[in-house]
């Protein structure tokens, strides 16, 4: 960075920052962790989207760093959130599947920040059933929360709202910042429900893309040949598994009269045309794809608009210079690749998650990294940003050296993944696996199948080379690496690692009956 720019950034930090303790130290940065639900890199401009633009998210990338190889450890909502809070893999933080209440008694990122003098807040989607711990302020959706007119729990009390949830969550994030204690730095987790199923667009975006045709992925009509049986067992196809509700052939049930009128004005004529056309076969799949993907992108558009409001607020208040802005999602997503919606798989589209970090004065604007990172790293990274030593018990690594442009020579060269939720929605078999910069080995251990992919030659993962003699050496290396990672991350034997007996015990215990609302009373 040129000296003049660096000096300007330092001046901004010194003039705008809030600090505690030693005045000779630079102030600790504020941190805004922006988290969406199911937003994949294929629908983000900075990652080269073919379908939509995201000017405000792109601004975080052009003013900061884009991580091109950030992966999750367990691609589903609640487990991913637990990993972010704890810096631990699912088998150690206890949240292997959606459903059971998160154990909020354990060491978490917000607790450590709060103890060190940060104001901590979470607004928006929480999704962990137990009451949030470690936050000075929380204002969260109940469970998944609706797209319109949410009831939310603010510091233990329920409040009903009328409006679009993405806008409301942003109003609350700005309100928290405007009322914060300006003598201390803050860490705000600003977490959207969008663009989670079933993708209900906001009132301003109901007609967006109406006259456009979105490009289809090459694998929309995938027949799953060339792979094992796992991909044929799922129930997440655009062709068969989307409901009338998902496809907006029936309107949402919780709209106000005015909202419903606007909704029907947008979808009514399009639905009439669809009913008249009597589509079948591949034509029907293609129509469903267009309807689905446009609604998803409309939800992303609202997220992007609202992130713009946050960035503008930081500018207006003179906070941008000393506020780290992090953007990520709880995992990736399928926008028709392999014929799917949803996530869960260790295949690329859902394994990869966006990660953008703007940190003025530290991160080179417009930079990128292809180091292998995981959501496991988020808690240690944020602690490091705040000048705190991450606890040795956390399994992630701080990304701060990478953000400073100095990737460690001994950075990890493979990542571990484990998906547990079966039986469960969309019937994806349990699997674990290892991915390095070129190969991916997946073990569907309950059905006794392995898959090996050469991502350089087969980026869409269409040809399982597990049985190909040309890859026998690679297979041995990848199996050894999987065993090494199992030991390194202290995985129990597969036979003992079943989340469902635990869920049953949980369901009987008084602890798990304490839902979020009950905890608040
Ligand atoms: Ca999710």
PDB file of N, CA and C and ligand atoms in Angstrom, residues 36-38 76-77 81 125 196 329-333 343, ligand 1:
ATOM      1  N   UNK A  36     -25.230 -14.563   6.112  1.00  0.00           N
ATOM      2  CA  UNK A  36     -26.506 -14.900   5.480  1.00  0.00           C
ATOM      3  C   UNK A  36     -26.702 -16.406   5.559  1.00  0.00           C
ATOM      4  N   UNK A  37     -27.865 -16.838   5.120  1.00  0.00           N
ATOM      5  CA  UNK A  37     -28.223 -18.247   5.218  1.00  0.00           C
ATOM      6  C   UNK A  37     -28.380 -18.814   3.812  1.00  0.00           C
ATOM      7  N   UNK A  38     -27.451 -19.666   3.411  1.00  0.00           N
ATOM      8  CA  UNK A  38     -27.537 -20.355   2.111  1.00  0.00           C
ATOM      9  C   UNK A  38     -27.154 -19.477   0.913  1.00  0.00           C
ATOM     10  N   UNK A  76     -24.730 -27.333   6.969  1.00  0.00           N
ATOM     11  CA  UNK A  76     -26.129 -27.171   7.326  1.00  0.00           C
ATOM     12  C   UNK A  76     -26.229 -26.109   8.421  1.00  0.00           C
ATOM     13  N   UNK A  77     -27.441 -25.511   8.539  1.00  0.00           N
ATOM     14  CA  UNK A  77     -27.579 -24.214   9.220  1.00  0.00           C
ATOM     15  C   UNK A  77     -27.062 -24.178  10.660  1.00  0.00           C
ATOM     16  N   UNK A  81     -23.483 -22.534  12.414  1.00  0.00           N
ATOM     17  CA  UNK A  81     -23.495 -21.421  13.384  1.00  0.00           C
ATOM     18  C   UNK A  81     -22.728 -21.796  14.642  1.00  0.00           C
ATOM     19  N   UNK A 125     -30.996 -13.794  12.463  1.00  0.00           N
ATOM     20  CA  UNK A 125     -31.192 -15.236  12.616  1.00  0.00           C
ATOM     21  C   UNK A 125     -30.193 -15.827  13.613  1.00  0.00           C
ATOM     22  N   UNK A 196     -32.607 -18.142   2.508  1.00  0.00           N
ATOM     23  CA  UNK A 196     -33.046 -19.507   2.834  1.00  0.00           C
ATOM     24  C   UNK A 196     -34.367 -19.847   2.128  1.00  0.00           C
ATOM     25  N   UNK A 329     -21.551 -16.769   4.638  1.00  0.00           N
ATOM     26  CA  UNK A 329     -22.837 -17.466   4.692  1.00  0.00           C
ATOM     27  C   UNK A 329     -22.628 -18.765   5.465  1.00  0.00           C
ATOM     28  N   UNK A 330     -23.712 -19.342   5.983  1.00  0.00           N
ATOM     29  CA  UNK A 330     -23.539 -20.555   6.794  1.00  0.00           C
ATOM     30  C   UNK A 330     -23.138 -21.772   5.970  1.00  0.00           C
ATOM     31  N   UNK A 331     -23.288 -21.710   4.673  1.00  0.00           N
ATOM     32  CA  UNK A 331     -22.685 -22.659   3.743  1.00  0.00           C
ATOM     33  C   UNK A 331     -23.092 -22.257   2.342  1.00  0.00           C
ATOM     34  N   UNK A 332     -22.622 -22.973   1.341  1.00  0.00           N
ATOM     35  CA  UNK A 332     -23.015 -22.680  -0.033  1.00  0.00           C
ATOM     36  C   UNK A 332     -24.379 -23.264  -0.350  1.00  0.00           C
ATOM     37  N   UNK A 333     -24.610 -23.563  -1.635  1.00  0.00           N
ATOM     38  CA  UNK A 333     -25.978 -23.864  -2.070  1.00  0.00           C
ATOM     39  C   UNK A 333     -25.959 -24.289  -3.523  1.00  0.00           C
ATOM     40  N   UNK A 343     -28.336 -27.996   0.122  1.00  0.00           N
ATOM     41  CA  UNK A 343     -26.900 -27.948   0.488  1.00  0.00           C
ATOM     42  C   UNK A 343     -26.451 -29.324   0.984  1.00  0.00           C
TER      43      UNK A 343
HETATM   44 CA1  LIG B   1     -28.059 -22.526   5.794  1.00  0.00          CA
END
